[in-house]
Each structure stands twice: as C-alpha cells, then as structure tokens.
Amino acid sequence: MGKVYLTGAGPGDIELLTVKALKAVQKADVIIYDRLANPDILKEAKSGCEFVYVGKEDGRHTLPQDEINETIYQNALKNDIVVRLKGGDPFVFGRGGEEGIYLKERGVEFEIIPGITSAVSVPAYAGIPVTHRGIAVSFKVITGHESPNKPTSQIDWDSLKSDDTIVFLMGLHNLSKISSKLIEIGKPKDYPVAVISKGTLKEQKVVVSTLEHIAKDAKELPTPALIVVGRVVELRDKLDWFNS
Ligand code: SAH
C-alpha cells in the first residue's frame, strides 16, 4: 500500500507552489488533480507519472466526492506515491478533510501538504491586505456557494456587521444576493467591495466597486473569482503592484 500526499497547489501562479509540494510532485507515481490546480505543475512530474483529472467544471461535477475518495484509495493500493493535488490549500473549502478521513478509515498512510490559499493570496496580488492596523483586526473566509436567502443557510449574517474583512469563495454566481444581504444587515450601500478573477495569474482582473453596484460591475468576470468586502479594499489605491 502506498502513501498519499494531500497537497495544496497554491492559487495559480506556479511559483506559489511550496517546496514541499514540488518535491512530492517530482516523486509521485500518480497525480490526481483538480481544475483549480495549475496544470503546468504536472510538467514537474517524473517521466512515467500517471495523471488523473477529477476536476469539476463550473458546477457540473465530473466526479462526485465519494468517487474521488475511492479513486484516491484505489490508486494508493497500486502505487507507492500518490499526490492528490488541489487548488489553494487542501483544507480551505477543498474537502481535503473528507479525503483524509476516507484514507484513515482504510488504513492508508497520508500526509497533508498545506498550500497558499487563494483567500489571502489573491487579495494580496490585488493590493488588498486582509488585515490592516486600524482598519481590520480580523478576516472571515466564507462560502459564497450558499444562497443567503435559503432558510437552511448556515452563515451567521448578523456576525458580519463589523468592519472586519470578509472573503467569499465560490460566490460569483450569488454576488447580487450576497451584496443585498450585506446591505440588509446594515452595511452602507457605498461600502467597498472587490471581485478578483483569475488571481495571481497573468489574466488576473480586479473590479472595485460598492455593495450597491458590484453585481452589475463584476458580472462579466470569468471564474475562478473571489469577493473581498471591507474597508481594506480601499488600500488597493496605494498597494496595487501586480497589474500596474
Ligand atoms: N482550496 C482553495 C479554495 C477552493 S474553493 C483555496 O484554498 O484557495 C474554490 C474557490 O476559490 C473559487 O470559487 C474562488 O472563489 C476561489 N479561487 C481559487 N483560486 C482562485 C484564483 N486564482 N482567483 C480567484 N479566486 C480563486
């Protein structure tokens, strides 16, 4: 039985792959990878390494999670080194925990290789620090996948009233609902918001707007994209470095 490395691929820019992840990729017999993992990383693999794509195209699942879990397990039975390569960090909305539990229950040895999460690095490439002295003392990373109007929403919207930074992942399709909800809980209509698309890549696009107008202003942006809400967005005027 082989060993599985649940590995973060970083947010996009291939140089944001960790040294540890690169070493795992270079020794892998098989790499099971996602849509969000930069495919150029696969060029680092040794010759003869097998590649298995289990990504999800915009909402359409090519493979349900339990089949992905089983694919990883089956590959661990017949290979020495299996790299499960996932965008960003495997434990930040990456379902890496589920994969680890599945392996543990079947006696497969694994290691977690954390990755640079998009939640922090994509704002950084847009010149937006998620915390800043005197402006934001904390930040929250929230799934934007849940419609805020759903009665079963697990998000505590009332806890988002302060000026601390909110980063929504997977939220582009719900952007108008999310911004309306934030206005409903009391944020000003002109409160700053940024949407960052294809962050850290040369195709990176950033739209800065207000809660009132962001849905209209950002609707053409391609995925993957994340939403940053907070006064820290205004710091981009001084800190933008990547696009300029
Ligand atoms: N585990 C990943 C997140 C997976 S959820 C991580 O730690 O980064 C997928 C969401 O991440 C996307 O819907 C998008 O909101 C965000 N995302 C990932 N890569 C991104 C990128 N390069 N630019 C903008 N958003 C990105």
PDB file of N, CA, C and O in Angstrom, residues 106-175:
ATOM      1  N   ARG A 106      -9.419   3.415   5.970  1.00  0.00           N
ATOM      2  CA  ARG A 106      -8.971   2.238   5.214  1.00  0.00           C
ATOM      3  C   ARG A 106      -7.504   1.915   5.456  1.00  0.00           C
ATOM      4  O   ARG A 106      -6.889   1.151   4.721  1.00  0.00           O
ATOM      5  N   GLY A 107      -6.930   2.565   6.453  1.00  0.00           N
ATOM      6  CA  GLY A 107      -5.560   2.243   6.844  1.00  0.00           C
ATOM      7  C   GLY A 107      -4.491   2.755   5.889  1.00  0.00           C
ATOM      8  O   GLY A 107      -3.376   2.239   5.873  1.00  0.00           O
ATOM      9  N   VAL A 108      -4.832   3.763   5.087  1.00  0.00           N
ATOM     10  CA  VAL A 108      -3.833   4.301   4.156  1.00  0.00           C
ATOM     11  C   VAL A 108      -3.090   5.465   4.822  1.00  0.00           C
ATOM     12  O   VAL A 108      -3.708   6.382   5.356  1.00  0.00           O
ATOM     13  N   GLU A 109      -1.766   5.414   4.735  1.00  0.00           N
ATOM     14  CA  GLU A 109      -0.960   6.475   5.320  1.00  0.00           C
ATOM     15  C   GLU A 109      -1.061   7.735   4.446  1.00  0.00           C
ATOM     16  O   GLU A 109      -1.056   7.647   3.222  1.00  0.00           O
ATOM     17  N   PHE A 110      -1.172   8.884   5.088  1.00  0.00           N
ATOM     18  CA  PHE A 110      -1.206  10.123   4.288  1.00  0.00           C
ATOM     19  C   PHE A 110      -0.483  11.252   4.994  1.00  0.00           C
ATOM     20  O   PHE A 110      -0.216  11.202   6.190  1.00  0.00           O
ATOM     21  N   GLU A 111      -0.156  12.263   4.194  1.00  0.00           N
ATOM     22  CA  GLU A 111       0.433  13.488   4.724  1.00  0.00           C
ATOM     23  C   GLU A 111      -0.344  14.660   4.145  1.00  0.00           C
ATOM     24  O   GLU A 111      -0.793  14.581   3.003  1.00  0.00           O
ATOM     25  N   ILE A 112      -0.467  15.711   4.917  1.00  0.00           N
ATOM     26  CA  ILE A 112      -1.098  16.937   4.403  1.00  0.00           C
ATOM     27  C   ILE A 112       0.013  17.926   4.057  1.00  0.00           C
ATOM     28  O   ILE A 112       0.863  18.210   4.906  1.00  0.00           O
ATOM     29  N   ILE A 113      -0.003  18.421   2.846  1.00  0.00           N
ATOM     30  CA  ILE A 113       0.930  19.498   2.480  1.00  0.00           C
ATOM     31  C   ILE A 113       0.089  20.763   2.266  1.00  0.00           C
ATOM     32  O   ILE A 113      -0.582  20.903   1.240  1.00  0.00           O
ATOM     33  N   PRO A 114       0.093  21.647   3.249  1.00  0.00           N
ATOM     34  CA  PRO A 114      -0.734  22.858   3.122  1.00  0.00           C
ATOM     35  C   PRO A 114      -0.310  23.669   1.902  1.00  0.00           C
ATOM     36  O   PRO A 114       0.846  23.595   1.463  1.00  0.00           O
ATOM     37  N   GLY A 115      -1.253  24.426   1.371  1.00  0.00           N
ATOM     38  CA  GLY A 115      -0.933  25.274   0.230  1.00  0.00           C
ATOM     39  C   GLY A 115      -1.259  26.725   0.545  1.00  0.00           C
ATOM     40  O   GLY A 115      -1.929  27.016   1.536  1.00  0.00           O
ATOM     41  N   ILE A 116      -0.778  27.604  -0.299  1.00  0.00           N
ATOM     42  CA  ILE A 116      -1.113  29.020  -0.140  1.00  0.00           C
ATOM     43  C   ILE A 116      -2.544  29.198  -0.616  1.00  0.00           C
ATOM     44  O   ILE A 116      -2.862  28.955  -1.780  1.00  0.00           O
ATOM     45  N   THR A 117      -3.416  29.566   0.315  1.00  0.00           N
ATOM     46  CA  THR A 117      -4.823  29.654  -0.053  1.00  0.00           C
ATOM     47  C   THR A 117      -5.121  30.911  -0.869  1.00  0.00           C
ATOM     48  O   THR A 117      -4.547  31.981  -0.622  1.00  0.00           O
ATOM     49  N   SER A 118      -6.043  30.774  -1.805  1.00  0.00           N
ATOM     50  CA  SER A 118      -6.471  31.932  -2.595  1.00  0.00           C
ATOM     51  C   SER A 118      -7.101  32.998  -1.698  1.00  0.00           C
ATOM     52  O   SER A 118      -7.042  34.184  -2.014  1.00  0.00           O
ATOM     53  N   ALA A 119      -7.678  32.582  -0.572  1.00  0.00           N
ATOM     54  CA  ALA A 119      -8.423  33.512   0.279  1.00  0.00           C
ATOM     55  C   ALA A 119      -7.564  34.690   0.738  1.00  0.00           C
ATOM     56  O   ALA A 119      -8.075  35.794   0.943  1.00  0.00           O
ATOM     57  N   VAL A 120      -6.282  34.465   0.883  1.00  0.00           N
ATOM     58  CA  VAL A 120      -5.370  35.508   1.348  1.00  0.00           C
ATOM     59  C   VAL A 120      -4.461  36.000   0.220  1.00  0.00           C
ATOM     60  O   VAL A 120      -4.194  37.188   0.081  1.00  0.00           O
ATOM     61  N   SER A 121      -3.996  35.058  -0.621  1.00  0.00           N
ATOM     62  CA  SER A 121      -3.000  35.429  -1.628  1.00  0.00           C
ATOM     63  C   SER A 121      -3.600  36.162  -2.819  1.00  0.00           C
ATOM     64  O   SER A 121      -2.951  37.038  -3.401  1.00  0.00           O
ATOM     65  N   VAL A 122      -4.827  35.828  -3.182  1.00  0.00           N
ATOM     66  CA  VAL A 122      -5.452  36.522  -4.321  1.00  0.00           C
ATOM     67  C   VAL A 122      -5.722  37.995  -3.970  1.00  0.00           C
ATOM     68  O   VAL A 122      -5.355  38.882  -4.748  1.00  0.00           O
ATOM     69  N   PRO A 123      -6.290  38.294  -2.790  1.00  0.00           N
ATOM     70  CA  PRO A 123      -6.361  39.713  -2.399  1.00  0.00           C
ATOM     71  C   PRO A 123      -4.975  40.372  -2.384  1.00  0.00           C
ATOM     72  O   PRO A 123      -4.819  41.512  -2.838  1.00  0.00           O
ATOM     73  N   ALA A 124      -3.952  39.662  -1.919  1.00  0.00           N
ATOM     74  CA  ALA A 124      -2.605  40.255  -1.859  1.00  0.00           C
ATOM     75  C   ALA A 124      -2.109  40.658  -3.247  1.00  0.00           C
ATOM     76  O   ALA A 124      -1.502  41.713  -3.421  1.00  0.00           O
ATOM     77  N   TYR A 125      -2.392  39.808  -4.245  1.00  0.00           N
ATOM     78  CA  TYR A 125      -1.979  40.134  -5.617  1.00  0.00           C
ATOM     79  C   TYR A 125      -2.805  41.293  -6.200  1.00  0.00           C
ATOM     80  O   TYR A 125      -2.452  41.833  -7.231  1.00  0.00           O
ATOM     81  N   ALA A 126      -3.909  41.588  -5.539  1.00  0.00           N
ATOM     82  CA  ALA A 126      -4.695  42.750  -5.968  1.00  0.00           C
ATOM     83  C   ALA A 126      -4.380  43.973  -5.112  1.00  0.00           C
ATOM     84  O   ALA A 126      -5.056  45.000  -5.208  1.00  0.00           O
ATOM     85  N   GLY A 127      -3.370  43.872  -4.254  1.00  0.00           N
ATOM     86  CA  GLY A 127      -3.003  45.003  -3.402  1.00  0.00           C
ATOM     87  C   GLY A 127      -3.961  45.230  -2.247  1.00  0.00           C
ATOM     88  O   GLY A 127      -4.135  46.351  -1.770  1.00  0.00           O
ATOM     89  N   ILE A 128      -4.603  44.149  -1.782  1.00  0.00           N
ATOM     90  CA  ILE A 128      -5.553  44.258  -0.666  1.00  0.00           C
ATOM     91  C   ILE A 128      -5.092  43.359   0.484  1.00  0.00           C
ATOM     92  O   ILE A 128      -5.149  42.138   0.381  1.00  0.00           O
ATOM     93  N   PRO A 129      -4.624  43.966   1.581  1.00  0.00           N
ATOM     94  CA  PRO A 129      -4.250  43.153   2.751  1.00  0.00           C
ATOM     95  C   PRO A 129      -5.514  42.766   3.513  1.00  0.00           C
ATOM     96  O   PRO A 129      -6.381  43.615   3.732  1.00  0.00           O
ATOM     97  N   VAL A 130      -5.647  41.509   3.916  1.00  0.00           N
ATOM     98  CA  VAL A 130      -6.907  41.124   4.582  1.00  0.00           C
ATOM     99  C   VAL A 130      -7.018  41.690   5.997  1.00  0.00           C
ATOM    100  O   VAL A 130      -8.121  41.854   6.515  1.00  0.00           O
ATOM    101  N   THR A 131      -5.883  41.984   6.644  1.00  0.00           N
ATOM    102  CA  THR A 131      -5.942  42.763   7.890  1.00  0.00           C
ATOM    103  C   THR A 131      -5.054  43.986   7.702  1.00  0.00           C
ATOM    104  O   THR A 131      -4.115  43.963   6.906  1.00  0.00           O
ATOM    105  N   HIS A 132      -5.371  45.038   8.449  1.00  0.00           N
ATOM    106  CA  HIS A 132      -4.527  46.243   8.397  1.00  0.00           C
ATOM    107  C   HIS A 132      -4.769  47.025   9.678  1.00  0.00           C
ATOM    108  O   HIS A 132      -5.922  47.246  10.062  1.00  0.00           O
ATOM    109  N   ARG A 133      -3.688  47.385  10.313  1.00  0.00           N
ATOM    110  CA  ARG A 133      -3.767  48.101  11.585  1.00  0.00           C
ATOM    111  C   ARG A 133      -4.701  49.303  11.472  1.00  0.00           C
ATOM    112  O   ARG A 133      -4.566  50.115  10.572  1.00  0.00           O
ATOM    113  N   GLY A 134      -5.664  49.349  12.392  1.00  0.00           N
ATOM    114  CA  GLY A 134      -6.586  50.486  12.416  1.00  0.00           C
ATOM    115  C   GLY A 134      -7.762  50.334  11.460  1.00  0.00           C
ATOM    116  O   GLY A 134      -8.701  51.129  11.485  1.00  0.00           O
ATOM    117  N   ILE A 135      -7.755  49.323  10.604  1.00  0.00           N
ATOM    118  CA  ILE A 135      -8.841  49.170   9.634  1.00  0.00           C
ATOM    119  C   ILE A 135      -9.578  47.840   9.812  1.00  0.00           C
ATOM    120  O   ILE A 135     -10.807  47.811   9.868  1.00  0.00           O
ATOM    121  N   ALA A 136      -8.830  46.754   9.907  1.00  0.00           N
ATOM    122  CA  ALA A 136      -9.474  45.440  10.081  1.00  0.00           C
ATOM    123  C   ALA A 136      -8.618  44.581  10.994  1.00  0.00           C
ATOM    124  O   ALA A 136      -7.452  44.330  10.688  1.00  0.00           O
ATOM    125  N   VAL A 137      -9.192  44.137  12.107  1.00  0.00           N
ATOM    126  CA  VAL A 137      -8.428  43.319  13.058  1.00  0.00           C
ATOM    127  C   VAL A 137      -8.666  41.821  12.854  1.00  0.00           C
ATOM    128  O   VAL A 137      -8.077  40.999  13.542  1.00  0.00           O
ATOM    129  N   SER A 138      -9.545  41.481  11.916  1.00  0.00           N
ATOM    130  CA  SER A 138      -9.727  40.053  11.626  1.00  0.00           C
ATOM    131  C   SER A 138     -10.298  39.894  10.233  1.00  0.00           C
ATOM    132  O   SER A 138     -10.737  40.873   9.620  1.00  0.00           O
ATOM    133  N   PHE A 139     -10.270  38.673   9.753  1.00  0.00           N
ATOM    134  CA  PHE A 139     -10.951  38.407   8.480  1.00  0.00           C
ATOM    135  C   PHE A 139     -11.664  37.076   8.556  1.00  0.00           C
ATOM    136  O   PHE A 139     -11.251  36.178   9.287  1.00  0.00           O
ATOM    137  N   LYS A 140     -12.742  36.977   7.809  1.00  0.00           N
ATOM    138  CA  LYS A 140     -13.504  35.735   7.741  1.00  0.00           C
ATOM    139  C   LYS A 140     -13.487  35.232   6.324  1.00  0.00           C
ATOM    140  O   LYS A 140     -13.584  36.020   5.389  1.00  0.00           O
ATOM    141  N   VAL A 141     -13.394  33.923   6.169  1.00  0.00           N
ATOM    142  CA  VAL A 141     -13.470  33.309   4.844  1.00  0.00           C
ATOM    143  C   VAL A 141     -14.747  32.484   4.832  1.00  0.00           C
ATOM    144  O   VAL A 141     -14.921  31.590   5.664  1.00  0.00           O
ATOM    145  N   ILE A 142     -15.640  32.826   3.918  1.00  0.00           N
ATOM    146  CA  ILE A 142     -16.983  32.242   3.945  1.00  0.00           C
ATOM    147  C   ILE A 142     -17.313  31.645   2.581  1.00  0.00           C
ATOM    148  O   ILE A 142     -16.906  32.176   1.549  1.00  0.00           O
ATOM    149  N   THR A 143     -18.071  30.575   2.594  1.00  0.00           N
ATOM    150  CA  THR A 143     -18.544  30.047   1.319  1.00  0.00           C
ATOM    151  C   THR A 143     -19.626  30.972   0.753  1.00  0.00           C
ATOM    152  O   THR A 143     -20.558  31.361   1.454  1.00  0.00           O
ATOM    153  N   GLY A 144     -19.488  31.308  -0.514  1.00  0.00           N
ATOM    154  CA  GLY A 144     -20.499  32.113  -1.191  1.00  0.00           C
ATOM    155  C   GLY A 144     -21.414  31.231  -2.022  1.00  0.00           C
ATOM    156  O   GLY A 144     -22.227  31.706  -2.804  1.00  0.00           O
ATOM    157  N   HIS A 145     -21.270  29.950  -1.817  1.00  0.00           N
ATOM    158  CA  HIS A 145     -21.993  28.970  -2.611  1.00  0.00           C
ATOM    159  C   HIS A 145     -23.438  28.851  -2.153  1.00  0.00           C
ATOM    160  O   HIS A 145     -24.329  28.509  -2.911  1.00  0.00           O
ATOM    161  N   GLU A 146     -23.640  29.157  -0.855  1.00  0.00           N
ATOM    162  CA  GLU A 146     -24.984  29.071  -0.270  1.00  0.00           C
ATOM    163  C   GLU A 146     -25.749  30.347  -0.563  1.00  0.00           C
ATOM    164  O   GLU A 146     -25.272  31.430  -0.266  1.00  0.00           O
ATOM    165  N   SER A 147     -26.935  30.233  -1.081  1.00  0.00           N
ATOM    166  CA  SER A 147     -27.731  31.430  -1.279  1.00  0.00           C
ATOM    167  C   SER A 147     -28.122  32.003   0.084  1.00  0.00           C
ATOM    168  O   SER A 147     -28.604  31.282   0.948  1.00  0.00           O
ATOM    169  N   PRO A 148     -27.899  33.320   0.304  1.00  0.00           N
ATOM    170  CA  PRO A 148     -28.207  33.903   1.605  1.00  0.00           C
ATOM    171  C   PRO A 148     -29.698  33.834   1.938  1.00  0.00           C
ATOM    172  O   PRO A 148     -30.084  33.988   3.098  1.00  0.00           O
ATOM    173  N   ASN A 149     -30.524  33.607   0.927  1.00  0.00           N
ATOM    174  CA  ASN A 149     -31.977  33.586   1.184  1.00  0.00           C
ATOM    175  C   ASN A 149     -32.482  32.203   1.571  1.00  0.00           C
ATOM    176  O   ASN A 149     -33.634  32.046   1.938  1.00  0.00           O
ATOM    177  N   LYS A 150     -31.583  31.228   1.456  1.00  0.00           N
ATOM    178  CA  LYS A 150     -32.007  29.874   1.801  1.00  0.00           C
ATOM    179  C   LYS A 150     -32.290  29.777   3.296  1.00  0.00           C
ATOM    180  O   LYS A 150     -31.465  30.197   4.093  1.00  0.00           O
ATOM    181  N   PRO A 151     -33.447  29.227   3.680  1.00  0.00           N
ATOM    182  CA  PRO A 151     -33.752  29.134   5.111  1.00  0.00           C
ATOM    183  C   PRO A 151     -32.723  28.269   5.861  1.00  0.00           C
ATOM    184  O   PRO A 151     -32.499  28.447   7.052  1.00  0.00           O
ATOM    185  N   THR A 152     -32.063  27.375   5.119  1.00  0.00           N
ATOM    186  CA  THR A 152     -31.107  26.471   5.762  1.00  0.00           C
ATOM    187  C   THR A 152     -29.684  27.038   5.788  1.00  0.00           C
ATOM    188  O   THR A 152     -28.758  26.336   6.170  1.00  0.00           O
ATOM    189  N   SER A 153     -29.520  28.313   5.357  1.00  0.00           N
ATOM    190  CA  SER A 153     -28.176  28.896   5.324  1.00  0.00           C
ATOM    191  C   SER A 153     -27.510  28.783   6.697  1.00  0.00           C
ATOM    192  O   SER A 153     -28.096  29.117   7.722  1.00  0.00           O
ATOM    193  N   GLN A 154     -26.270  28.304   6.687  1.00  0.00           N
ATOM    194  CA  GLN A 154     -25.564  28.119   7.968  1.00  0.00           C
ATOM    195  C   GLN A 154     -24.726  29.340   8.313  1.00  0.00           C
ATOM    196  O   GLN A 154     -24.032  29.353   9.322  1.00  0.00           O
ATOM    197  N   ILE A 155     -24.770  30.356   7.462  1.00  0.00           N
ATOM    198  CA  ILE A 155     -23.937  31.537   7.706  1.00  0.00           C
ATOM    199  C   ILE A 155     -24.635  32.465   8.693  1.00  0.00           C
ATOM    200  O   ILE A 155     -25.824  32.760   8.551  1.00  0.00           O
ATOM    201  N   ASP A 156     -23.866  32.900   9.692  1.00  0.00           N
ATOM    202  CA  ASP A 156     -24.420  33.827  10.680  1.00  0.00           C
ATOM    203  C   ASP A 156     -24.231  35.253  10.154  1.00  0.00           C
ATOM    204  O   ASP A 156     -23.235  35.913  10.435  1.00  0.00           O
ATOM    205  N   TRP A 157     -25.198  35.714   9.349  1.00  0.00           N
ATOM    206  CA  TRP A 157     -25.037  37.013   8.683  1.00  0.00           C
ATOM    207  C   TRP A 157     -24.896  38.147   9.675  1.00  0.00           C
ATOM    208  O   TRP A 157     -24.153  39.095   9.445  1.00  0.00           O
ATOM    209  N   ASP A 158     -25.614  38.048  10.813  1.00  0.00           N
ATOM    210  CA  ASP A 158     -25.536  39.139  11.780  1.00  0.00           C
ATOM    211  C   ASP A 158     -24.142  39.298  12.375  1.00  0.00           C
ATOM    212  O   ASP A 158     -23.818  40.349  12.924  1.00  0.00           O
ATOM    213  N   SER A 159     -23.324  38.258  12.257  1.00  0.00           N
ATOM    214  CA  SER A 159     -21.968  38.371  12.806  1.00  0.00           C
ATOM    215  C   SER A 159     -21.048  39.150  11.866  1.00  0.00           C
ATOM    216  O   SER A 159     -19.867  39.329  12.141  1.00  0.00           O
ATOM    217  N   LEU A 160     -21.582  39.582  10.727  1.00  0.00           N
ATOM    218  CA  LEU A 160     -20.729  40.233   9.716  1.00  0.00           C
ATOM    219  C   LEU A 160     -20.888  41.749   9.702  1.00  0.00           C
ATOM    220  O   LEU A 160     -20.538  42.418   8.746  1.00  0.00           O
ATOM    221  N   LYS A 161     -21.424  42.289  10.823  1.00  0.00           N
ATOM    222  CA  LYS A 161     -21.733  43.722  10.828  1.00  0.00           C
ATOM    223  C   LYS A 161     -20.509  44.615  11.012  1.00  0.00           C
ATOM    224  O   LYS A 161     -20.542  45.777  10.644  1.00  0.00           O
ATOM    225  N   SER A 162     -19.430  44.091  11.582  1.00  0.00           N
ATOM    226  CA  SER A 162     -18.269  44.943  11.876  1.00  0.00           C
ATOM    227  C   SER A 162     -17.520  45.278  10.584  1.00  0.00           C
ATOM    228  O   SER A 162     -17.851  44.795   9.508  1.00  0.00           O
ATOM    229  N   ASP A 163     -16.472  46.101  10.738  1.00  0.00           N
ATOM    230  CA  ASP A 163     -15.669  46.486   9.570  1.00  0.00           C
ATOM    231  C   ASP A 163     -14.602  45.458   9.234  1.00  0.00           C
ATOM    232  O   ASP A 163     -13.737  45.714   8.404  1.00  0.00           O
ATOM    233  N   ASP A 164     -14.619  44.310   9.887  1.00  0.00           N
ATOM    234  CA  ASP A 164     -13.604  43.317   9.576  1.00  0.00           C
ATOM    235  C   ASP A 164     -13.827  42.750   8.168  1.00  0.00           C
ATOM    236  O   ASP A 164     -14.903  42.853   7.604  1.00  0.00           O
ATOM    237  N   THR A 165     -12.760  42.188   7.639  1.00  0.00           N
ATOM    238  CA  THR A 165     -12.771  41.800   6.222  1.00  0.00           C
ATOM    239  C   THR A 165     -13.540  40.498   6.020  1.00  0.00           C
ATOM    240  O   THR A 165     -13.410  39.570   6.820  1.00  0.00           O
ATOM    241  N   ILE A 166     -14.301  40.432   4.954  1.00  0.00           N
ATOM    242  CA  ILE A 166     -14.997  39.194   4.609  1.00  0.00           C
ATOM    243  C   ILE A 166     -14.546  38.773   3.211  1.00  0.00           C
ATOM    244  O   ILE A 166     -14.604  39.560   2.262  1.00  0.00           O
ATOM    245  N   VAL A 167     -14.088  37.537   3.106  1.00  0.00           N
ATOM    246  CA  VAL A 167     -13.705  36.981   1.805  1.00  0.00           C
ATOM    247  C   VAL A 167     -14.695  35.860   1.485  1.00  0.00           C
ATOM    248  O   VAL A 167     -14.848  34.922   2.265  1.00  0.00           O
ATOM    249  N   PHE A 168     -15.382  36.006   0.369  1.00  0.00           N
ATOM    250  CA  PHE A 168     -16.291  34.949  -0.071  1.00  0.00           C
ATOM    251  C   PHE A 168     -15.636  34.161  -1.193  1.00  0.00           C
ATOM    252  O   PHE A 168     -15.239  34.738  -2.217  1.00  0.00           O
ATOM    253  N   LEU A 169     -15.538  32.861  -1.002  1.00  0.00           N
ATOM    254  CA  LEU A 169     -15.096  31.979  -2.080  1.00  0.00           C
ATOM    255  C   LEU A 169     -16.332  31.369  -2.737  1.00  0.00           C
ATOM    256  O   LEU A 169     -17.365  31.199  -2.086  1.00  0.00           O
ATOM    257  N   MET A 170     -16.211  30.999  -3.991  1.00  0.00           N
ATOM    258  CA  MET A 170     -17.293  30.321  -4.726  1.00  0.00           C
ATOM    259  C   MET A 170     -18.574  31.164  -4.761  1.00  0.00           C
ATOM    260  O   MET A 170     -19.670  30.619  -4.802  1.00  0.00           O
ATOM    261  N   GLY A 171     -18.436  32.487  -4.756  1.00  0.00           N
ATOM    262  CA  GLY A 171     -19.622  33.323  -4.581  1.00  0.00           C
ATOM    263  C   GLY A 171     -20.035  34.134  -5.793  1.00  0.00           C
ATOM    264  O   GLY A 171     -21.026  34.871  -5.733  1.00  0.00           O
ATOM    265  N   LEU A 172     -19.304  34.013  -6.911  1.00  0.00           N
ATOM    266  CA  LEU A 172     -19.593  34.914  -8.030  1.00  0.00           C
ATOM    267  C   LEU A 172     -21.048  34.797  -8.504  1.00  0.00           C
ATOM    268  O   LEU A 172     -21.689  35.804  -8.797  1.00  0.00           O
ATOM    269  N   HIS A 173     -21.561  33.571  -8.520  1.00  0.00           N
ATOM    270  CA  HIS A 173     -22.927  33.386  -9.010  1.00  0.00           C
ATOM    271  C   HIS A 173     -23.977  33.941  -8.050  1.00  0.00           C
ATOM    272  O   HIS A 173     -25.106  34.199  -8.441  1.00  0.00           O
ATOM    273  N   ASN A 174     -23.598  34.111  -6.794  1.00  0.00           N
ATOM    274  CA  ASN A 174     -24.536  34.652  -5.798  1.00  0.00           C
ATOM    275  C   ASN A 174     -24.223  36.097  -5.436  1.00  0.00           C
ATOM    276  O   ASN A 174     -24.726  36.604  -4.437  1.00  0.00           O
ATOM    277  N   LEU A 175     -23.388  36.750  -6.253  1.00  0.00           N
ATOM    278  CA  LEU A 175     -22.891  38.071  -5.872  1.00  0.00           C
ATOM    279  C   LEU A 175     -24.009  39.069  -5.563  1.00  0.00           C
ATOM    280  O   LEU A 175     -23.938  39.800  -4.577  1.00  0.00           O
TER     281      LEU A 175
END
